[in-house]
Coordinates of C-alpha atoms in Angstrom, one line a residue:
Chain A
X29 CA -47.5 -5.3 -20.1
X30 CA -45.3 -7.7 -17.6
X31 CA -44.6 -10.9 -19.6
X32 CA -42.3 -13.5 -18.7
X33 CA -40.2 -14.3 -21.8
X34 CA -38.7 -17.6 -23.1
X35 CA -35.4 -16.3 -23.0
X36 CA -35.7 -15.4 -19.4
X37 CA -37.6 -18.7 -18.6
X38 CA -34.3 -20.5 -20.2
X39 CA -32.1 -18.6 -17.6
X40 CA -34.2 -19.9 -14.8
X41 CA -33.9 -23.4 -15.7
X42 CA -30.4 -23.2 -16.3
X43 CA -29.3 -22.2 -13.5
X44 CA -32.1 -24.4 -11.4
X45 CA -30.7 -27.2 -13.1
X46 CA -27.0 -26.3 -13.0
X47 CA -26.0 -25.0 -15.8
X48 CA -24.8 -27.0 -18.9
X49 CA -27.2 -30.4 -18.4
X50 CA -30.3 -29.3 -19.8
X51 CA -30.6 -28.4 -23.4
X52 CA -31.2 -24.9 -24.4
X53 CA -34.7 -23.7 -25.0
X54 CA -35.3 -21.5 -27.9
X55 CA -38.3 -21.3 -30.3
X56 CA -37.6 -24.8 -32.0
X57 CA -38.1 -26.5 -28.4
X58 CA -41.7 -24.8 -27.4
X59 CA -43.4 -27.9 -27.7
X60 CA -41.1 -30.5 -26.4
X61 CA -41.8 -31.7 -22.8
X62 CA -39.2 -30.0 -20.0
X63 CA -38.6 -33.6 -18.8
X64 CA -37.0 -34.4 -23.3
X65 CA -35.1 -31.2 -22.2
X66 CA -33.3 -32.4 -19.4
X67 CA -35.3 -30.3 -16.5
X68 CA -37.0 -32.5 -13.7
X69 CA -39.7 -31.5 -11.9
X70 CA -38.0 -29.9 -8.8
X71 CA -35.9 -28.2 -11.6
X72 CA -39.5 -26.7 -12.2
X73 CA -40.1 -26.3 -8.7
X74 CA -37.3 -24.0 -7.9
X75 CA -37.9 -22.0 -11.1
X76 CA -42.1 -21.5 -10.7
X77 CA -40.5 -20.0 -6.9
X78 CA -38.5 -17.6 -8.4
X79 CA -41.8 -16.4 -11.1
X80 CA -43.9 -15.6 -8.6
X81 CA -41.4 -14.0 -6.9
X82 CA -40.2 -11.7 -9.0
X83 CA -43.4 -11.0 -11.3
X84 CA -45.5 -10.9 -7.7
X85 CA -47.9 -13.5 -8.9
X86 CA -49.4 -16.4 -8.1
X87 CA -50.0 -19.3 -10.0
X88 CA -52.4 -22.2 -9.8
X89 CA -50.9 -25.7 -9.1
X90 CA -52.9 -27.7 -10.4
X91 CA -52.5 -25.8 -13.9
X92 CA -48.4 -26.1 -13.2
X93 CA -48.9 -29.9 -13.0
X94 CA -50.4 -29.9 -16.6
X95 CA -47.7 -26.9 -17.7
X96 CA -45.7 -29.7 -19.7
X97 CA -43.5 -28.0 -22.2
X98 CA -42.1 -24.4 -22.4
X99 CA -45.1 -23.2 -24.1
X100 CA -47.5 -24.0 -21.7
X101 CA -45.4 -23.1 -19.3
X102 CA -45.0 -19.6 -20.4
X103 CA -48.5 -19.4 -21.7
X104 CA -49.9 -20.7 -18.3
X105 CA -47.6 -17.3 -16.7
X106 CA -48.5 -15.1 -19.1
X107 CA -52.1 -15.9 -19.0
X108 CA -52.1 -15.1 -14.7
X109 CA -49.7 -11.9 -15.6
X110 CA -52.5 -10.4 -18.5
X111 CA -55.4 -11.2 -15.8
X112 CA -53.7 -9.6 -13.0
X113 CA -53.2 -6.5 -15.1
X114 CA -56.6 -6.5 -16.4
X115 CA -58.2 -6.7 -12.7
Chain B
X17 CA -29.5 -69.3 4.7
X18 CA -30.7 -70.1 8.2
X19 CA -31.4 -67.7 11.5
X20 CA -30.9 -69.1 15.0
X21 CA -31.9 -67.0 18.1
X22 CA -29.9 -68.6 20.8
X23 CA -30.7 -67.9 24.4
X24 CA -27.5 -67.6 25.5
X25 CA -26.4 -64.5 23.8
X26 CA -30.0 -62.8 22.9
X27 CA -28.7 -62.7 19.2
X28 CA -29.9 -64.1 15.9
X29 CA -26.7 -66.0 14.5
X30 CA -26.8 -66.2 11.1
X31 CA -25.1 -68.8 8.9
X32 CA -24.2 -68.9 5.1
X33 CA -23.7 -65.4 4.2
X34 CA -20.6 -63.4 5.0
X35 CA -20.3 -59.7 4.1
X36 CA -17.0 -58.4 2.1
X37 CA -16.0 -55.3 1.3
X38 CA -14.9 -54.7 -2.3
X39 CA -15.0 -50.7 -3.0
X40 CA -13.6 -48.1 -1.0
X41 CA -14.4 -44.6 -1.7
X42 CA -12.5 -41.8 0.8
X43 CA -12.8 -38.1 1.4
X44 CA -11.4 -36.8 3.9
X45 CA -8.5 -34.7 5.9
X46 CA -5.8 -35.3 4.4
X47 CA -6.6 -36.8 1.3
X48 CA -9.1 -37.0 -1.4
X49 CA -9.4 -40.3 -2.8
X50 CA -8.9 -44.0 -0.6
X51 CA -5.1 -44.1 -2.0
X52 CA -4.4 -40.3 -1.0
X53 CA -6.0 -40.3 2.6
X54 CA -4.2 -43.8 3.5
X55 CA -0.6 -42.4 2.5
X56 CA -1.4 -39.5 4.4
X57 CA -2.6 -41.7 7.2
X58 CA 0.6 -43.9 7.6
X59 CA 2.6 -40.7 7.0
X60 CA 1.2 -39.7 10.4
X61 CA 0.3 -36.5 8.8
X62 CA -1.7 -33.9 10.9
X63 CA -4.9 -32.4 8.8
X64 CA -6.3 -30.9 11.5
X65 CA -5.3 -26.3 11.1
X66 CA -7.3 -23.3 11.3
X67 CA -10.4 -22.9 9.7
X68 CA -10.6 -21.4 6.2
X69 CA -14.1 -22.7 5.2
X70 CA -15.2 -19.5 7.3
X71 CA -14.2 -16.6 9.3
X72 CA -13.5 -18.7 13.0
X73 CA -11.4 -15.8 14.5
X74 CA -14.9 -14.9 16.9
X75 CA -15.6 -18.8 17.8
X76 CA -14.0 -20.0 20.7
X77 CA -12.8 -23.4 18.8
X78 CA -10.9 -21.9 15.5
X79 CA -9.1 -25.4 14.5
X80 CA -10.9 -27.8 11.9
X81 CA -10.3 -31.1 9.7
X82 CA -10.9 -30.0 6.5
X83 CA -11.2 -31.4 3.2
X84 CA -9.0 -29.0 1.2
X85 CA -8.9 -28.7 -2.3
X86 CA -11.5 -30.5 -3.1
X87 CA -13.2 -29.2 -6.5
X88 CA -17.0 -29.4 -6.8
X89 CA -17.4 -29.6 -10.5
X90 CA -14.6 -32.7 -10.3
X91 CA -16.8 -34.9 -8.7
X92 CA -20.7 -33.7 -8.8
X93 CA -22.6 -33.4 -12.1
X94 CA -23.4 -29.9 -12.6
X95 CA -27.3 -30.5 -12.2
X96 CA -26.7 -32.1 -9.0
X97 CA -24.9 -28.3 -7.6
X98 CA -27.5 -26.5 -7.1
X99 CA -29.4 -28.7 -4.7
X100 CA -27.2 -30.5 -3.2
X101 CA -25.1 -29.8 0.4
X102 CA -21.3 -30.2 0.7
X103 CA -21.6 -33.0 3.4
X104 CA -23.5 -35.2 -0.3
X105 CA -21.1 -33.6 -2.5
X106 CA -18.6 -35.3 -0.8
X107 CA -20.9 -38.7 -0.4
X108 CA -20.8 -38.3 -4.0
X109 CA -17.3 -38.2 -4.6
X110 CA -16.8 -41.0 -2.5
X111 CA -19.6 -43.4 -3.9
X112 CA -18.5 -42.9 -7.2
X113 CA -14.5 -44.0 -6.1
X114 CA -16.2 -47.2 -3.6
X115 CA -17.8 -48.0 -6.9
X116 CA -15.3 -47.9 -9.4
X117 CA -12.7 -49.7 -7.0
X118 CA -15.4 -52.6 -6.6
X119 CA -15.7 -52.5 -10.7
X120 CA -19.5 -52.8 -9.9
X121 CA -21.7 -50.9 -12.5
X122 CA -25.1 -50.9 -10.3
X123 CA -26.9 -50.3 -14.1
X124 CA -25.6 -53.9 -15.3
X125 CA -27.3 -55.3 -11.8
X126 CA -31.0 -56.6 -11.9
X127 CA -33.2 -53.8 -10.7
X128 CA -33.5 -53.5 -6.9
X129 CA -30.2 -56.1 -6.6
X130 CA -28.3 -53.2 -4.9
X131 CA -29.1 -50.4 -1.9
X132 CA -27.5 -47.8 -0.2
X133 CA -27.5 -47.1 3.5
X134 CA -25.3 -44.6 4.7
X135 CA -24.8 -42.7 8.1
X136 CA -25.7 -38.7 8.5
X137 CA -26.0 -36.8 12.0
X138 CA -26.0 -33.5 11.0
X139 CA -27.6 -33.0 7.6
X140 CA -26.8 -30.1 5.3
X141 CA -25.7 -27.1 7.4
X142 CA -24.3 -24.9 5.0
X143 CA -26.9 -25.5 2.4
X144 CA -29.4 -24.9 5.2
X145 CA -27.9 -21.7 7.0
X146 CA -27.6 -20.1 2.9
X147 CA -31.5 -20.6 2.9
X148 CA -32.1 -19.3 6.1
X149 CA -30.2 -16.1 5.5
X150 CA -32.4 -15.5 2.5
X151 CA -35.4 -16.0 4.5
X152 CA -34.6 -13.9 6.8
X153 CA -32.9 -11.0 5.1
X154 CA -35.2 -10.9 1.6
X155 CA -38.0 -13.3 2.7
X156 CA -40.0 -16.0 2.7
X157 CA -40.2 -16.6 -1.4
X158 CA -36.1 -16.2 -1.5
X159 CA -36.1 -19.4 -0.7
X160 CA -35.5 -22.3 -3.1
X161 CA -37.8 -25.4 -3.6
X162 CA -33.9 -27.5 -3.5
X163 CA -34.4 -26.6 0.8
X164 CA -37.0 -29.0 1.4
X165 CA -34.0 -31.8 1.1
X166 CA -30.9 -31.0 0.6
X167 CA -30.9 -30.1 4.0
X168 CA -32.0 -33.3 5.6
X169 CA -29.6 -36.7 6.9
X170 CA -31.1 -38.6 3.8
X171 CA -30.0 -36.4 1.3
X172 CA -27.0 -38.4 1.1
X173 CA -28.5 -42.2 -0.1
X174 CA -31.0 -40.2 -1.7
X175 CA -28.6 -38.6 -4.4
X176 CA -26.5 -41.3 -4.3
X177 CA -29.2 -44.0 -5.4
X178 CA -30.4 -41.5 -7.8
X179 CA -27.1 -41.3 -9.4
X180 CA -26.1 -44.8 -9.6
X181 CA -29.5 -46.5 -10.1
X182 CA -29.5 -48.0 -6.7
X183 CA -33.5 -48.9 -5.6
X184 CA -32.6 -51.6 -3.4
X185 CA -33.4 -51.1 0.3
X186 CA -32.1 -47.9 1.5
X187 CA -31.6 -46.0 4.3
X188 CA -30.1 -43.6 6.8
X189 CA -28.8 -43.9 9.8
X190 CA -28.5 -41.0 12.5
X191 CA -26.3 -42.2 16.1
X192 CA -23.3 -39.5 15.4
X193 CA -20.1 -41.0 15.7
X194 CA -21.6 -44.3 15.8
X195 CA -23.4 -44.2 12.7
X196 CA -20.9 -45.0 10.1
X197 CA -20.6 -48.5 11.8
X198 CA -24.3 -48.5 12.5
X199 CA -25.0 -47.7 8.8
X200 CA -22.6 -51.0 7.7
X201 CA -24.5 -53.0 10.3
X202 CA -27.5 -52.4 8.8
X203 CA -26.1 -53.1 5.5
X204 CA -25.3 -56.5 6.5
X205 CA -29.0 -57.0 7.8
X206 CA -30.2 -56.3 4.0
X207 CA -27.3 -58.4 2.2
X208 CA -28.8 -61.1 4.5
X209 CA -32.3 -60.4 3.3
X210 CA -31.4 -61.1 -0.1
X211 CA -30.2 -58.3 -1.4
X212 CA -26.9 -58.2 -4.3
X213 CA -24.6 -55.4 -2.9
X214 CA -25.2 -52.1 -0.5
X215 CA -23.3 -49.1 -0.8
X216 CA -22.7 -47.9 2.7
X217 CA -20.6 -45.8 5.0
X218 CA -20.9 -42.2 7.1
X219 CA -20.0 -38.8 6.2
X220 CA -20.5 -35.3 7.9
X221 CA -19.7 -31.6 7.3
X222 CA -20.7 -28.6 9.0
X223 CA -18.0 -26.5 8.8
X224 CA -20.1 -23.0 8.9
X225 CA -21.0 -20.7 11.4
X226 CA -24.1 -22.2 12.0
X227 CA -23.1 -25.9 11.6
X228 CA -20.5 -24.8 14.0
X229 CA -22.1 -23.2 16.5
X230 CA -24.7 -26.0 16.9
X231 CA -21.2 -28.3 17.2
X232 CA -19.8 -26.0 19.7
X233 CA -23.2 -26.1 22.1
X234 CA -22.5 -29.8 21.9
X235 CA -19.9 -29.3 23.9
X236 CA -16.3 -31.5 24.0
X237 CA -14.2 -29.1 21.9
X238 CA -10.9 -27.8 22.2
X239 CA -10.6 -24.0 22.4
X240 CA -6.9 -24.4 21.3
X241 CA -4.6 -22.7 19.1
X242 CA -2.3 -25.1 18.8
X243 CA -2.9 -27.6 16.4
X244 CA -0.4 -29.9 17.5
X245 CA -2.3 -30.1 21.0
X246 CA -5.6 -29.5 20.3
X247 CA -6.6 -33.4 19.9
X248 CA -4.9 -35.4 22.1
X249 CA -6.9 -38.8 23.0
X250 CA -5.5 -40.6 25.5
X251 CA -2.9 -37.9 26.5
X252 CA -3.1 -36.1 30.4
X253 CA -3.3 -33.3 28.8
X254 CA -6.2 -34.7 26.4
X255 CA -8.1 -30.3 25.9
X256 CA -11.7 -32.1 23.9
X257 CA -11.9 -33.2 20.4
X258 CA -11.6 -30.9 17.0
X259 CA -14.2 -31.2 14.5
X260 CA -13.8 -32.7 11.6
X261 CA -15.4 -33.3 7.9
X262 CA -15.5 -36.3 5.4
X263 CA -16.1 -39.7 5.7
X264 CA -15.8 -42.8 3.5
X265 CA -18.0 -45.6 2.0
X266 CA -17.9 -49.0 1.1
X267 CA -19.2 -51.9 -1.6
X268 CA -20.3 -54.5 0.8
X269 CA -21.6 -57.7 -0.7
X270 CA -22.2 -61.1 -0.4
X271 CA -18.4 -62.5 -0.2
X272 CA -19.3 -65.6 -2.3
X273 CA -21.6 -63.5 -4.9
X274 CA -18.2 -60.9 -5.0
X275 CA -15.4 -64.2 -5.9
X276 CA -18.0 -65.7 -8.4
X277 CA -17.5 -62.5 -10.6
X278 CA -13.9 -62.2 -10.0
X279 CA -13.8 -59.6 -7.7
X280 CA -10.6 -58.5 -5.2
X281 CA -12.4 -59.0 -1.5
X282 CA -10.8 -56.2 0.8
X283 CA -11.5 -57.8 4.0
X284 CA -15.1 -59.0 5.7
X285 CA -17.2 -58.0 7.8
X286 CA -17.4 -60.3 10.4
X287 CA -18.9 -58.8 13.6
X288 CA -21.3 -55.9 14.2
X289 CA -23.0 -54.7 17.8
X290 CA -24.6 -51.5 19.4
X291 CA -25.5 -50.8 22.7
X292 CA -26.8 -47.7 24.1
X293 CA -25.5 -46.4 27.4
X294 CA -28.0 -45.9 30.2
X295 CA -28.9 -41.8 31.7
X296 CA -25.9 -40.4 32.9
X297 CA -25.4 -40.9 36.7
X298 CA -27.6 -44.2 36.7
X299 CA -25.3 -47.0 35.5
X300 CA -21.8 -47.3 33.9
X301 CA -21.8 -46.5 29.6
X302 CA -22.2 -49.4 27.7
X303 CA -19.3 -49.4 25.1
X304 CA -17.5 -52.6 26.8
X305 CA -20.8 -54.6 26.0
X306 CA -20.7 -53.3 22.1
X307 CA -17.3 -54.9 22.3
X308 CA -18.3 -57.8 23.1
X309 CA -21.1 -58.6 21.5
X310 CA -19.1 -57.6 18.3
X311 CA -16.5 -60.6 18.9
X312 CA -19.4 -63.3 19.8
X313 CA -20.8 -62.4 16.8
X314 CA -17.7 -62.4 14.9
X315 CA -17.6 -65.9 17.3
X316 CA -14.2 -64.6 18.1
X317 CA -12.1 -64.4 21.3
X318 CA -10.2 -61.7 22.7
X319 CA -7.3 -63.0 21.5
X320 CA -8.4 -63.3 18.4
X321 CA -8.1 -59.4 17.8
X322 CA -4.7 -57.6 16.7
X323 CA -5.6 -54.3 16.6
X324 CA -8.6 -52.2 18.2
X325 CA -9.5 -48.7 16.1
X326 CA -10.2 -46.6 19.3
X327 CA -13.1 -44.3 20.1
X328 CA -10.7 -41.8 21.3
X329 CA -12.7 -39.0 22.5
X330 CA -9.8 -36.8 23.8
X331 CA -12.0 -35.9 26.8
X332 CA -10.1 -37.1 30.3
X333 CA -13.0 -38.7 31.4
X334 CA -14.2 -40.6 28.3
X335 CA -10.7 -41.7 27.3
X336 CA -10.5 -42.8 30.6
X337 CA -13.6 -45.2 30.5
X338 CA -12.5 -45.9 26.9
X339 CA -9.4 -47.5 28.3
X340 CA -10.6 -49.5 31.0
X341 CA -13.0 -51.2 29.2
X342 CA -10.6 -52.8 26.6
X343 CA -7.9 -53.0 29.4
X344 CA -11.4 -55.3 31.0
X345 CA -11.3 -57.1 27.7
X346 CA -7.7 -57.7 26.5
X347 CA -6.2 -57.0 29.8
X348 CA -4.4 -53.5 30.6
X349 CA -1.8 -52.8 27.3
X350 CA -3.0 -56.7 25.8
X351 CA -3.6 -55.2 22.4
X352 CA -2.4 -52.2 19.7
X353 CA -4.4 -49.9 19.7
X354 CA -4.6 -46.8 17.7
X355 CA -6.6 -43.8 16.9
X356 CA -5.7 -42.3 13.3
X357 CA -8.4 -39.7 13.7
X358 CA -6.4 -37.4 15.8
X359 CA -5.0 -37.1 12.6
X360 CA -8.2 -35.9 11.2
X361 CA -10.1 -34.4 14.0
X362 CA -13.8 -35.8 14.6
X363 CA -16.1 -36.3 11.7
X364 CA -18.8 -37.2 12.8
X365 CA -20.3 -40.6 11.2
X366 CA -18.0 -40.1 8.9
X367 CA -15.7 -40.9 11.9
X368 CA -16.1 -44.4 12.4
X369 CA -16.8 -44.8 8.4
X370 CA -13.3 -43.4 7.7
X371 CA -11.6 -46.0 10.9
X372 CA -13.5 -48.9 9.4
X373 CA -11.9 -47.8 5.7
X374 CA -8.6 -48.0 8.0
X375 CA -9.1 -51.0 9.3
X376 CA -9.6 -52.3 6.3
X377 CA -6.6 -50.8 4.3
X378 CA -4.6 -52.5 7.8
X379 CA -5.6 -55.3 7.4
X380 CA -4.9 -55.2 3.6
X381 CA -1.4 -53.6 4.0
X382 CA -0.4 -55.8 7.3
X383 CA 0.1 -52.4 8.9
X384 CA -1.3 -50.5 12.0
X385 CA -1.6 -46.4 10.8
X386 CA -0.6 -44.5 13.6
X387 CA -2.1 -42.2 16.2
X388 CA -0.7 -38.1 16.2
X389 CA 3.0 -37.9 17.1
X390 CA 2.2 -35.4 19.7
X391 CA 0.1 -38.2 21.8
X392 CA 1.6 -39.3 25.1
X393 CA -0.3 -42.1 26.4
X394 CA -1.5 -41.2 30.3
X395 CA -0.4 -43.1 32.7
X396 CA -4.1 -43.8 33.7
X397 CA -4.6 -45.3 30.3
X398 CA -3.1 -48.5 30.3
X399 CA -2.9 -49.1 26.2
X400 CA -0.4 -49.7 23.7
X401 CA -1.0 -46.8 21.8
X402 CA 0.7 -47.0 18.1
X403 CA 2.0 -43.5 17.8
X404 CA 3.8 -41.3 15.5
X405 CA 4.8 -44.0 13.2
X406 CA 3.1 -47.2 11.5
X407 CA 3.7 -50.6 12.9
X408 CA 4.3 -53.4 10.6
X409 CA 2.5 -56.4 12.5
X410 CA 0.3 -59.6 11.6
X411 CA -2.8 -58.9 11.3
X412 CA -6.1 -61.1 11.6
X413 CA -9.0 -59.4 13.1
X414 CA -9.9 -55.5 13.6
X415 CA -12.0 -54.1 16.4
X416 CA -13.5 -50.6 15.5
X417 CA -14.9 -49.0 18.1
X418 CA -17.4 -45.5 18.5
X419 CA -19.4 -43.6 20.3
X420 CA -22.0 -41.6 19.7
X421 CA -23.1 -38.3 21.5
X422 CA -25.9 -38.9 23.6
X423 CA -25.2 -42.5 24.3
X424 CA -24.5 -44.2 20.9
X425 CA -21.7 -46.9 21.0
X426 CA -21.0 -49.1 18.1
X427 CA -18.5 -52.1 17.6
X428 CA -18.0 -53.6 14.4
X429 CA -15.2 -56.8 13.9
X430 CA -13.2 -57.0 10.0
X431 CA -11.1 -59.8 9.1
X432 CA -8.5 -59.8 6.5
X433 CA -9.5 -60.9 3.3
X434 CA -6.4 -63.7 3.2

């Protein structure tokens, strides 16, 4: 099934945010809040455009606004991905 | 401080507060950097050559002033690249120099002590025609979120007060050529309203095929090859402008605030004016009245003024007006005059920004930076045009002059700081 990963989702930011200013996500940093990690919200902005571009999905704004950390976030896209395939 | 509206002159007259300029932040043809550009400057060194930003060879104009060699990563922190145009990648070299040369840290400021107000008439082409290729050739979610501002005029102050902490009043200004002396103008207005220090200035680029295509529909530019004789203001054989990009800004703050913590006053600020000219074919342009409304504000006389930083359009007509109105004012050849941005080409409000950072850096140096080599003054413009090499002269008062497209003129008086 189509899954956005955490290593894909740290390519995003990186380059949304240009590069070598944000600090690098891996398993240890799941739970700390993108703004700790250096990504702004437009950072988040630019990279939620280029999800639901490339996975074809759409996701609910309301839930991105509460998407804090990299879990959620990825929880939040996984969660629209898994229904979409199930419909 | 007190305001009196005097009937006389229609303007408020303000007492207690005068306006210095102690940072100077430059990029521009010819020079990155204030001390780079001004060497370059009273070299009487052309910047304007063929394009290389893009492929010109199909446009009918194929000369530019560009900023050459002017690396991104030097000056821009890396999360700033991705959203951010040239023409603020530039603003943001600049700031950072007009800051460090005033030895102002905006952070060691009480909050909202400091603003920025800077000048922008064609916001971020490049940036812009990138996003609208993607739209257009992959669609509609090809486009990135960083679009819905790094496109626009206030991009500029916006990164800029982001950077450096600066939520004082801020603003932009959009008059074209006018708008770099428009922007300082309105600086003044918020120094007098109480606020510490304003970052302020102009700057411009559009130097891609869409940016330049919406400057070649403007109309006024030289199809020359030639860049020797592509630009020549005042000259008979004046072909239209070349286009140009950069600009400069400037630390202006309150000149008695600026002493009490030791710092080096460049010169002041003395006079400011705008005027708008009536529809074409219904009155004469208004650039005279700018003129003099900057000096009575400045409470200044004619005489008073050593040196005029021209408009110079490089269109017959326009050069023409140009010339009898400060022949009108100082009498026909009463004054040097000089116009270093046929050095540079147009910018744009970075234009008057970057005469204004002349002015000053005259006035500093006791020096007036000459006009292109390759100028001969028409006989039908009776100045005394400084040309092809500085002239060493005393040196009071500055009169910057600029006008706008569509009907923008701007004055703006600097005195020397001693």
């Amino acid at each position: 099934m189509e899954r956005l990963e955490l290593t894909e989702l740290a390519v995003l930011l990186r380059e949304a945010a240009g590069g070598d200013e944000g600090t690098v996500l891996d398993e240890n940093t799941l739970d700390v809040s993108f703004l700790d990690l250096g990504y702004d919200s437009l950072a988040l902005l630019q990279v939620t455009g280029v999800v639901e571009r490339d996975h074809d999905v759409m996701l609910d704004e309301e839930a991105l606004a509460d998407a804090q950390t990299p879990r959620q976030y990825l929880d939040l896209v996984n969660g629209a991905l898994a229904a979409r395939a199930a419909a | 401080m007190t305001a009196v509206a005097t009937e006389h002159t229609g303007l408020i007259e303000w007492h207690g507060m005068t306006a210095a300029v102690t940072g100077l932040g430059v990029v521009a043809p010819g020079g990155i950097g204030a001390r780079a550009w001004w060497d370059a400057t009273l070299r009487g060194e052309l910047a304007i050559a063929p394009v290389t930003r893009f492929d010109a060879s199909g446009y009918p104009a194929r000369l530019a002033g560009e900023v050459t060699d002017f690396v991104d990563e030097d000056h821009v922190p890396a999360k700033l690249l991705p959203q951010t145009d040239r023409v603020t990648r530039l603003s943001l070299a600049a700031g950072a120099e007009a800051l460090h040369d005033a030895g102002l840290d905006p952070h060691g400021l009480p909050d909202y002590a400091m603003g920025v107000v800077t000048a922008n008439a064609m916001g971020g082409f490049e940036f812009g025609q990138r996003e609208l290729q993607a739209l257009w050739s992959k669609g509609r979610r090809h486009v990135g979120a960083y679009q819905s501002f790094a496109w626009f005029y206030a991009a500029n102050s916006g990164q800029l007060s982001i950077q450096h902490g600066l939520r004082g009043p801020s603003g932009v200004v959009v008059s074209e050529q006018a708008g770099g002396l428009d922007a300082v103008a309105q600086a003044r207005r918020r120094l007098r309203g109480g606020v510490r220090a304003v970052l302020t200035g102009g700057f411009d680029s559009a130097l891609c095929p869409w940016g330049w295509t919406a400057q070649l529909a403007a109309g006024g530019m030289s199809e020359r090859a030639d860049a020797h004789r592509a630009y020549l203001p005042f000259d008979a054989d004046a072909s239209g402008h070349v286009a140009g990009e950069g600009g400069a800004l400037l630390v202006l703050e309150d000149a008695d605030a600026a002493r009490a913590r030791g710092a080096a006053v460049l010169g002041t600020v003395e006079g400011c004016a705008a005027t708008f000219d009536p529809a074409p074919g219904t009155g004469a342009p208004r650039l005279l009245a700018a003129a003099r409304l900057a000096l009575a504000d400045a409470r200044i006389e004619p005489a008073d003024v050593d040196v005029v930083f021209a408009d110079a359009a490089g269109d017959r007509d326009a050069d023409r007006a140009e010339a009898a109105a400060l022949a009108e004012l100082f009498g026909p050849y009463g004054v040097a005059v000089t116009a270093p941005k046929s050095l540079t080409g147009r910018l744009g409000s970075g234009g008057s920004a970057l005469d204004l950072a002349a002015a000053l850096c005259a006035l500093r140096d006791q020096v007036v930076p000459p006009t292109a080599g390759a100028v001969r003054v028409a006989d039908d413009c009776p100045l005394d045009l400084v040309t092809g090499a500085p002239r060493p002269a005393r040196l009071r008062h500055a009169l910057v002059l600029a006008r706008g497209r569509g009907g923008f003129n701007a004055a703006t008086v600097v005195r020397a700081a001693h």
